[in-house]
Amino acid sequence: MMNCIGRGGFGAVYKGNLKDGTPIAIKKLSAESKQGTNEFLTEINVISNVRHPNLVRLIGCCVDGTNRLLVYEYAENNSLANALLGSRSRCILLNWEKRAAICIGTASGLAFLHEEAQPRIVHRDIKASNILLDKKLLPKIGDFGLAKLFPDTVTHISTRVAGTMGYLAPEYALLGQLTKKADIYSFGVLVLEVISGQSSSKSTWGHDMHVLVEWVTHFSVLASVPICSNCHAGINS
């Protein structure tokens, strides 16, 4: 029996169990998603060849007619977006030590993709909903459907702009020239979310259309930002 635990542009994600009882996350490609087929193949190509404690582990895949499934290790605490910015029932109490550990772990996973993986990998969609948290709140970067392989012989890749508004590096959004810096900018936005408890998603921009980076700049110093205003669980110092 499977329970739906999330949805995205790719399709739905379900919780299931292997025969030995091991919990797993099953990502099912939406039959209506033409883009999803490319994302499906990209994700298999990219994530099947890399292993790191801060990257979600691909257990297997299945293609049967129109059914396309990716099977991942299960993250007990869902995503950072739910833990930090979600509803009262999903929000998790994250003190500064836990928040710092999540940022450091995510940075470690990114550093592996950028500097150690062969070939190098640019994720292109670093955001809170793509950072999964296991039972110990260890962060794992997930959703490699937009990732690009980045050979050492190139300085940038000219490509269509892909990612999530509010997390896109300005130079990448304007010129379509992809470098590792695009991920680093997105990671910086993620850190601001972790510190401030505010979301950078388009749905939260408000009437002034300020994304989180502009909002923080407007208030000048992070000390004036109310912490975790969207997280009813609050924060312990």
PDB file of C-alpha atoms in Angstrom:
ATOM      1  CA  MET A   1       0.000   0.000   0.000  1.00  0.00           C
ATOM      2  CA  MET A   2       1.316   3.472  -0.907  1.00  0.00           C
ATOM      3  CA  ASN A   3       0.448   6.882   0.506  1.00  0.00           C
ATOM      4  CA  CYS A   4       0.917  10.129  -1.414  1.00  0.00           C
ATOM      5  CA  ILE A   5       3.419  12.334   0.459  1.00  0.00           C
ATOM      6  CA  GLY A   6       3.991  15.071  -2.117  1.00  0.00           C
ATOM      7  CA  ARG A   7       3.470  16.399  -5.625  1.00  0.00           C
ATOM      8  CA  GLY A   8       5.600  18.355  -8.073  1.00  0.00           C
ATOM      9  CA  GLY A   9       5.987  19.167 -11.752  1.00  0.00           C
ATOM     10  CA  PHE A  10       7.286  15.643 -12.342  1.00  0.00           C
ATOM     11  CA  GLY A  11       4.307  13.922 -10.741  1.00  0.00           C
ATOM     12  CA  ALA A  12       3.346  12.455  -7.380  1.00  0.00           C
ATOM     13  CA  VAL A  13       5.620  11.001  -4.699  1.00  0.00           C
ATOM     14  CA  TYR A  14       4.392   8.080  -2.611  1.00  0.00           C
ATOM     15  CA  LYS A  15       5.605   6.289   0.482  1.00  0.00           C
ATOM     16  CA  GLY A  16       5.934   2.543   0.144  1.00  0.00           C
ATOM     17  CA  ASN A  17       7.825  -0.408   1.606  1.00  0.00           C
ATOM     18  CA  LEU A  18      10.200  -3.013   0.229  1.00  0.00           C
ATOM     19  CA  LYS A  19       9.543  -6.688   1.000  1.00  0.00           C
ATOM     20  CA  ASP A  20      11.881  -6.480   3.994  1.00  0.00           C
ATOM     21  CA  GLY A  21       9.863  -3.579   5.405  1.00  0.00           C
ATOM     22  CA  THR A  22      12.336  -0.845   4.447  1.00  0.00           C
ATOM     23  CA  PRO A  23      10.416   2.387   3.801  1.00  0.00           C
ATOM     24  CA  ILE A  24      10.968   3.991   0.388  1.00  0.00           C
ATOM     25  CA  ALA A  25       9.845   7.046  -1.552  1.00  0.00           C
ATOM     26  CA  ILE A  26       8.428   6.345  -5.016  1.00  0.00           C
ATOM     27  CA  LYS A  27       8.316   9.138  -7.569  1.00  0.00           C
ATOM     28  CA  LYS A  28       5.802   8.427 -10.331  1.00  0.00           C
ATOM     29  CA  LEU A  29       6.069  10.247 -13.647  1.00  0.00           C
ATOM     30  CA  SER A  30       2.887  12.022 -14.623  1.00  0.00           C
ATOM     31  CA  ALA A  31       1.595  10.571 -17.903  1.00  0.00           C
ATOM     32  CA  GLU A  32       0.520  14.068 -18.986  1.00  0.00           C
ATOM     33  CA  SER A  33       3.970  15.591 -18.395  1.00  0.00           C
ATOM     34  CA  LYS A  34       6.007  15.705 -21.622  1.00  0.00           C
ATOM     35  CA  GLN A  35       8.820  17.505 -19.822  1.00  0.00           C
ATOM     36  CA  GLY A  36       8.726  14.849 -17.136  1.00  0.00           C
ATOM     37  CA  THR A  37      10.102  12.178 -19.499  1.00  0.00           C
ATOM     38  CA  ASN A  38      13.287  14.175 -20.001  1.00  0.00           C
ATOM     39  CA  GLU A  39      13.499  14.864 -16.266  1.00  0.00           C
ATOM     40  CA  PHE A  40      13.048  11.141 -15.579  1.00  0.00           C
ATOM     41  CA  LEU A  41      15.933  10.139 -17.849  1.00  0.00           C
ATOM     42  CA  THR A  42      18.140  12.957 -16.587  1.00  0.00           C
ATOM     43  CA  GLU A  43      17.557  12.010 -12.977  1.00  0.00           C
ATOM     44  CA  ILE A  44      18.499   8.367 -13.597  1.00  0.00           C
ATOM     45  CA  ASN A  45      21.618   9.369 -15.534  1.00  0.00           C
ATOM     46  CA  VAL A  46      22.803  11.836 -12.912  1.00  0.00           C
ATOM     47  CA  ILE A  47      21.948  10.377  -9.525  1.00  0.00           C
ATOM     48  CA  SER A  48      22.603   6.682 -10.265  1.00  0.00           C
ATOM     49  CA  ASN A  49      26.341   7.360 -10.510  1.00  0.00           C
ATOM     50  CA  VAL A  50      26.897   9.441  -7.374  1.00  0.00           C
ATOM     51  CA  ARG A  51      26.957   8.599  -3.676  1.00  0.00           C
ATOM     52  CA  HIS A  52      27.232  11.079  -0.806  1.00  0.00           C
ATOM     53  CA  PRO A  53      25.614  11.288   2.660  1.00  0.00           C
ATOM     54  CA  ASN A  54      23.980  14.595   1.681  1.00  0.00           C
ATOM     55  CA  LEU A  55      22.515  13.385  -1.618  1.00  0.00           C
ATOM     56  CA  VAL A  56      19.317  11.371  -1.769  1.00  0.00           C
ATOM     57  CA  ARG A  57      20.089   7.749  -2.756  1.00  0.00           C
ATOM     58  CA  LEU A  58      18.432   6.196  -5.796  1.00  0.00           C
ATOM     59  CA  ILE A  59      17.476   2.591  -5.001  1.00  0.00           C
ATOM     60  CA  GLY A  60      16.019   1.652  -8.373  1.00  0.00           C
ATOM     61  CA  CYS A  61      13.748   2.539 -11.260  1.00  0.00           C
ATOM     62  CA  CYS A  62      10.988   0.925 -13.292  1.00  0.00           C
ATOM     63  CA  VAL A  63       9.678   1.473 -16.822  1.00  0.00           C
ATOM     64  CA  ASP A  64       6.577  -0.503 -17.755  1.00  0.00           C
ATOM     65  CA  GLY A  65       4.543   0.881 -20.641  1.00  0.00           C
ATOM     66  CA  THR A  66       3.514   4.400 -19.663  1.00  0.00           C
ATOM     67  CA  ASN A  67       4.472   3.812 -16.037  1.00  0.00           C
ATOM     68  CA  ARG A  68       7.803   5.310 -15.009  1.00  0.00           C
ATOM     69  CA  LEU A  69       8.926   5.090 -11.396  1.00  0.00           C
ATOM     70  CA  LEU A  70      11.985   6.207  -9.450  1.00  0.00           C
ATOM     71  CA  VAL A  71      12.563   4.559  -6.066  1.00  0.00           C
ATOM     72  CA  TYR A  72      14.491   6.531  -3.440  1.00  0.00           C
ATOM     73  CA  GLU A  73      15.461   6.148   0.173  1.00  0.00           C
ATOM     74  CA  TYR A  74      12.716   7.526   2.396  1.00  0.00           C
ATOM     75  CA  ALA A  75      13.240  10.804   4.265  1.00  0.00           C
ATOM     76  CA  GLU A  76      11.242  10.549   7.500  1.00  0.00           C
ATOM     77  CA  ASN A  77      10.988  14.320   8.026  1.00  0.00           C
ATOM     78  CA  ASN A  78       9.924  15.139   4.465  1.00  0.00           C
ATOM     79  CA  SER A  79      11.448  18.361   3.103  1.00  0.00           C
ATOM     80  CA  LEU A  80      13.037  21.430   4.657  1.00  0.00           C
ATOM     81  CA  ALA A  81      10.179  23.457   3.170  1.00  0.00           C
ATOM     82  CA  ASN A  82       7.647  21.513   5.242  1.00  0.00           C
ATOM     83  CA  ALA A  83       9.811  21.487   8.364  1.00  0.00           C
ATOM     84  CA  LEU A  84      10.644  25.190   8.279  1.00  0.00           C
ATOM     85  CA  LEU A  85       7.825  26.854   6.349  1.00  0.00           C
ATOM     86  CA  GLY A  86       4.953  24.395   6.485  1.00  0.00           C
ATOM     87  CA  SER A  87       1.735  24.226   8.438  1.00  0.00           C
ATOM     88  CA  ARG A  88       1.581  23.887  12.229  1.00  0.00           C
ATOM     89  CA  SER A  89       1.241  20.109  11.961  1.00  0.00           C
ATOM     90  CA  ARG A  90       4.326  19.727   9.748  1.00  0.00           C
ATOM     91  CA  CYS A  91       6.576  22.393  11.220  1.00  0.00           C
ATOM     92  CA  ILE A  92       9.574  21.085  13.207  1.00  0.00           C
ATOM     93  CA  LEU A  93      11.303  22.865  16.066  1.00  0.00           C
ATOM     94  CA  LEU A  94      14.694  23.832  14.620  1.00  0.00           C
ATOM     95  CA  ASN A  95      17.144  25.545  16.939  1.00  0.00           C
ATOM     96  CA  TRP A  96      20.197  27.357  15.617  1.00  0.00           C
ATOM     97  CA  GLU A  97      22.393  24.274  15.949  1.00  0.00           C
ATOM     98  CA  LYS A  98      20.031  22.199  13.804  1.00  0.00           C
ATOM     99  CA  ARG A  99      19.646  25.001  11.245  1.00  0.00           C
ATOM    100  CA  ALA A 100      23.414  25.402  10.977  1.00  0.00           C
ATOM    101  CA  ALA A 101      23.841  21.631  10.530  1.00  0.00           C
ATOM    102  CA  ILE A 102      21.254  21.614   7.725  1.00  0.00           C
ATOM    103  CA  CYS A 103      23.050  24.464   5.927  1.00  0.00           C
ATOM    104  CA  ILE A 104      26.481  22.835   6.362  1.00  0.00           C
ATOM    105  CA  GLY A 105      25.213  19.446   5.186  1.00  0.00           C
ATOM    106  CA  THR A 106      23.571  20.964   2.111  1.00  0.00           C
ATOM    107  CA  ALA A 107      26.777  22.872   1.337  1.00  0.00           C
ATOM    108  CA  SER A 108      28.747  19.626   1.653  1.00  0.00           C
ATOM    109  CA  GLY A 109      26.458  17.910  -0.860  1.00  0.00           C
ATOM    110  CA  LEU A 110      26.778  20.827  -3.278  1.00  0.00           C
ATOM    111  CA  ALA A 111      30.564  20.890  -2.929  1.00  0.00           C
ATOM    112  CA  PHE A 112      30.632  17.194  -3.831  1.00  0.00           C
ATOM    113  CA  LEU A 113      28.505  17.772  -6.946  1.00  0.00           C
ATOM    114  CA  HIS A 114      30.627  20.740  -8.042  1.00  0.00           C
ATOM    115  CA  GLU A 115      34.131  19.532  -7.182  1.00  0.00           C
ATOM    116  CA  GLU A 116      34.265  15.748  -6.719  1.00  0.00           C
ATOM    117  CA  ALA A 117      31.595  14.121  -8.885  1.00  0.00           C
ATOM    118  CA  GLN A 118      32.785  12.961 -12.309  1.00  0.00           C
ATOM    119  CA  PRO A 119      31.688  14.690 -14.411  1.00  0.00           C
ATOM    120  CA  ARG A 120      30.792  17.705 -12.293  1.00  0.00           C
ATOM    121  CA  ILE A 121      27.081  18.339 -11.765  1.00  0.00           C
ATOM    122  CA  VAL A 122      25.099  21.584 -11.514  1.00  0.00           C
ATOM    123  CA  HIS A 123      21.766  20.919  -9.816  1.00  0.00           C
ATOM    124  CA  ARG A 124      19.849  24.013 -11.115  1.00  0.00           C
ATOM    125  CA  ASP A 125      16.984  23.780  -8.608  1.00  0.00           C
ATOM    126  CA  ILE A 126      18.341  24.161  -5.083  1.00  0.00           C
ATOM    127  CA  LYS A 127      15.422  25.183  -2.852  1.00  0.00           C
ATOM    128  CA  ALA A 128      13.854  24.221   0.462  1.00  0.00           C
ATOM    129  CA  SER A 129      11.404  21.721  -1.062  1.00  0.00           C
ATOM    130  CA  ASN A 130      14.310  19.842  -2.695  1.00  0.00           C
ATOM    131  CA  ILE A 131      16.248  19.444   0.559  1.00  0.00           C
ATOM    132  CA  LEU A 132      14.987  16.290   2.255  1.00  0.00           C
ATOM    133  CA  LEU A 133      15.474  15.571   5.961  1.00  0.00           C
ATOM    134  CA  ASP A 134      15.965  12.074   7.354  1.00  0.00           C
ATOM    135  CA  LYS A 135      14.989  10.971  10.872  1.00  0.00           C
ATOM    136  CA  LYS A 136      18.095  12.666  12.314  1.00  0.00           C
ATOM    137  CA  LEU A 137      17.424  15.844  10.271  1.00  0.00           C
ATOM    138  CA  LEU A 138      20.416  15.086   8.034  1.00  0.00           C
ATOM    139  CA  PRO A 139      19.822  17.067   4.823  1.00  0.00           C
ATOM    140  CA  LYS A 140      19.842  15.285   1.476  1.00  0.00           C
ATOM    141  CA  ILE A 141      19.676  17.114  -1.837  1.00  0.00           C
ATOM    142  CA  GLY A 142      16.978  15.609  -4.044  1.00  0.00           C
ATOM    143  CA  ASP A 143      15.181  16.077  -7.389  1.00  0.00           C
ATOM    144  CA  PHE A 144      17.888  16.007 -10.060  1.00  0.00           C
ATOM    145  CA  GLY A 145      15.438  16.318 -12.962  1.00  0.00           C
ATOM    146  CA  LEU A 146      16.898  19.674 -14.073  1.00  0.00           C
ATOM    147  CA  ALA A 147      20.549  18.846 -13.356  1.00  0.00           C
ATOM    148  CA  LYS A 148      23.268  19.352 -15.944  1.00  0.00           C
ATOM    149  CA  LEU A 149      26.555  17.477 -16.287  1.00  0.00           C
ATOM    150  CA  PHE A 150      29.403  20.001 -16.337  1.00  0.00           C
ATOM    151  CA  PRO A 151      32.699  18.779 -17.889  1.00  0.00           C
ATOM    152  CA  ASP A 152      35.932  20.336 -16.631  1.00  0.00           C
ATOM    153  CA  THR A 153      36.709  21.559 -20.148  1.00  0.00           C
ATOM    154  CA  VAL A 154      33.913  24.167 -20.224  1.00  0.00           C
ATOM    155  CA  THR A 155      33.491  27.436 -18.328  1.00  0.00           C
ATOM    156  CA  HIS A 156      29.736  27.677 -18.822  1.00  0.00           C
ATOM    157  CA  ILE A 157      26.832  26.025 -20.607  1.00  0.00           C
ATOM    158  CA  SER A 158      24.381  28.032 -22.693  1.00  0.00           C
ATOM    159  CA  THR A 159      20.966  26.551 -21.996  1.00  0.00           C
ATOM    160  CA  ARG A 160      17.347  27.436 -21.495  1.00  0.00           C
ATOM    161  CA  VAL A 161      16.727  28.944 -18.098  1.00  0.00           C
ATOM    162  CA  ALA A 162      15.278  26.395 -15.693  1.00  0.00           C
ATOM    163  CA  GLY A 163      14.691  26.421 -11.977  1.00  0.00           C
ATOM    164  CA  THR A 164      12.374  28.208  -9.561  1.00  0.00           C
ATOM    165  CA  MET A 165      11.636  31.914  -9.504  1.00  0.00           C
ATOM    166  CA  GLY A 166      13.000  33.524  -6.368  1.00  0.00           C
ATOM    167  CA  TYR A 167      16.059  31.245  -6.366  1.00  0.00           C
ATOM    168  CA  LEU A 168      17.517  32.024  -9.812  1.00  0.00           C
ATOM    169  CA  ALA A 169      20.851  33.829 -10.056  1.00  0.00           C
ATOM    170  CA  PRO A 170      20.259  37.113 -11.961  1.00  0.00           C
ATOM    171  CA  GLU A 171      23.043  36.528 -14.513  1.00  0.00           C
ATOM    172  CA  TYR A 172      21.714  33.054 -15.283  1.00  0.00           C
ATOM    173  CA  ALA A 173      18.113  34.250 -15.569  1.00  0.00           C
ATOM    174  CA  LEU A 174      19.123  37.100 -17.925  1.00  0.00           C
ATOM    175  CA  LEU A 175      21.777  35.433 -20.095  1.00  0.00           C
ATOM    176  CA  GLY A 176      21.037  31.710 -19.885  1.00  0.00           C
ATOM    177  CA  GLN A 177      24.720  30.968 -19.228  1.00  0.00           C
ATOM    178  CA  LEU A 178      24.898  28.255 -16.605  1.00  0.00           C
ATOM    179  CA  THR A 179      27.828  27.941 -14.176  1.00  0.00           C
ATOM    180  CA  LYS A 180      28.235  26.503 -10.690  1.00  0.00           C
ATOM    181  CA  LYS A 181      27.515  30.001  -9.395  1.00  0.00           C
ATOM    182  CA  ALA A 182      23.817  29.478 -10.193  1.00  0.00           C
ATOM    183  CA  ASP A 183      23.649  26.762  -7.516  1.00  0.00           C
ATOM    184  CA  ILE A 184      25.666  28.878  -5.092  1.00  0.00           C
ATOM    185  CA  TYR A 185      23.250  31.802  -5.459  1.00  0.00           C
ATOM    186  CA  SER A 186      20.276  29.480  -4.879  1.00  0.00           C
ATOM    187  CA  PHE A 187      22.026  28.074  -1.814  1.00  0.00           C
ATOM    188  CA  GLY A 188      22.474  31.622  -0.507  1.00  0.00           C
ATOM    189  CA  VAL A 189      18.715  32.192  -0.829  1.00  0.00           C
ATOM    190  CA  LEU A 190      18.138  28.890   0.979  1.00  0.00           C
ATOM    191  CA  VAL A 191      20.368  30.055   3.858  1.00  0.00           C
ATOM    192  CA  LEU A 192      18.323  33.269   4.107  1.00  0.00           C
ATOM    193  CA  GLU A 193      15.177  31.143   4.342  1.00  0.00           C
ATOM    194  CA  VAL A 194      16.709  29.046   7.118  1.00  0.00           C
ATOM    195  CA  ILE A 195      17.757  32.157   9.055  1.00  0.00           C
ATOM    196  CA  SER A 196      14.633  34.233   8.579  1.00  0.00           C
ATOM    197  CA  GLY A 197      11.873  31.623   8.450  1.00  0.00           C
ATOM    198  CA  GLN A 198      10.563  33.377   5.321  1.00  0.00           C
ATOM    199  CA  SER A 199       9.901  31.719   1.961  1.00  0.00           C
ATOM    200  CA  SER A 200      11.335  32.914  -1.353  1.00  0.00           C
ATOM    201  CA  SER A 201       8.646  31.236  -3.451  1.00  0.00           C
ATOM    202  CA  LYS A 202       6.641  33.404  -5.831  1.00  0.00           C
ATOM    203  CA  SER A 203       3.420  32.817  -3.901  1.00  0.00           C
ATOM    204  CA  THR A 204       4.802  34.745  -0.915  1.00  0.00           C
ATOM    205  CA  TRP A 205       6.093  37.834  -2.729  1.00  0.00           C
ATOM    206  CA  GLY A 206       3.061  39.963  -1.897  1.00  0.00           C
ATOM    207  CA  HIS A 207       1.883  43.158  -3.594  1.00  0.00           C
ATOM    208  CA  ASP A 208       5.356  44.744  -3.690  1.00  0.00           C
ATOM    209  CA  MET A 209       6.700  41.666  -5.565  1.00  0.00           C
ATOM    210  CA  HIS A 210       9.836  41.591  -3.409  1.00  0.00           C
ATOM    211  CA  VAL A 211      11.651  38.263  -3.436  1.00  0.00           C
ATOM    212  CA  LEU A 212      13.420  37.271  -0.232  1.00  0.00           C
ATOM    213  CA  VAL A 213      16.806  38.714  -1.252  1.00  0.00           C
ATOM    214  CA  GLU A 214      15.218  42.099  -1.989  1.00  0.00           C
ATOM    215  CA  TRP A 215      13.170  41.901   1.200  1.00  0.00           C
ATOM    216  CA  VAL A 216      16.279  41.291   3.323  1.00  0.00           C
ATOM    217  CA  THR A 217      18.138  44.104   1.534  1.00  0.00           C
ATOM    218  CA  HIS A 218      15.194  46.421   2.152  1.00  0.00           C
ATOM    219  CA  PHE A 219      15.426  45.821   5.892  1.00  0.00           C
ATOM    220  CA  SER A 220      19.230  46.187   5.724  1.00  0.00           C
ATOM    221  CA  VAL A 221      20.257  43.874   8.556  1.00  0.00           C
ATOM    222  CA  LEU A 222      19.234  40.333   9.397  1.00  0.00           C
ATOM    223  CA  ALA A 223      18.971  41.246  13.068  1.00  0.00           C
ATOM    224  CA  SER A 224      15.738  43.076  12.289  1.00  0.00           C
ATOM    225  CA  VAL A 225      14.162  40.072  10.539  1.00  0.00           C
ATOM    226  CA  PRO A 226      11.512  38.281  12.646  1.00  0.00           C
ATOM    227  CA  ILE A 227      12.617  34.688  13.075  1.00  0.00           C
ATOM    228  CA  CYS A 228      10.393  31.873  11.899  1.00  0.00           C
ATOM    229  CA  SER A 229       7.214  33.927  11.604  1.00  0.00           C
ATOM    230  CA  ASN A 230       5.736  31.150   9.465  1.00  0.00           C
ATOM    231  CA  CYS A 231       6.796  28.375  11.803  1.00  0.00           C
ATOM    232  CA  HIS A 232       4.361  28.117  14.690  1.00  0.00           C
ATOM    233  CA  ALA A 233       6.759  25.890  16.595  1.00  0.00           C
ATOM    234  CA  GLY A 234       9.136  28.824  17.016  1.00  0.00           C
ATOM    235  CA  ILE A 235      12.848  28.520  17.715  1.00  0.00           C
ATOM    236  CA  ASN A 236      15.096  27.796  20.655  1.00  0.00           C
ATOM    237  CA  SER A 237      18.338  29.728  20.981  1.00  0.00           C
TER     238      SER A 237
END
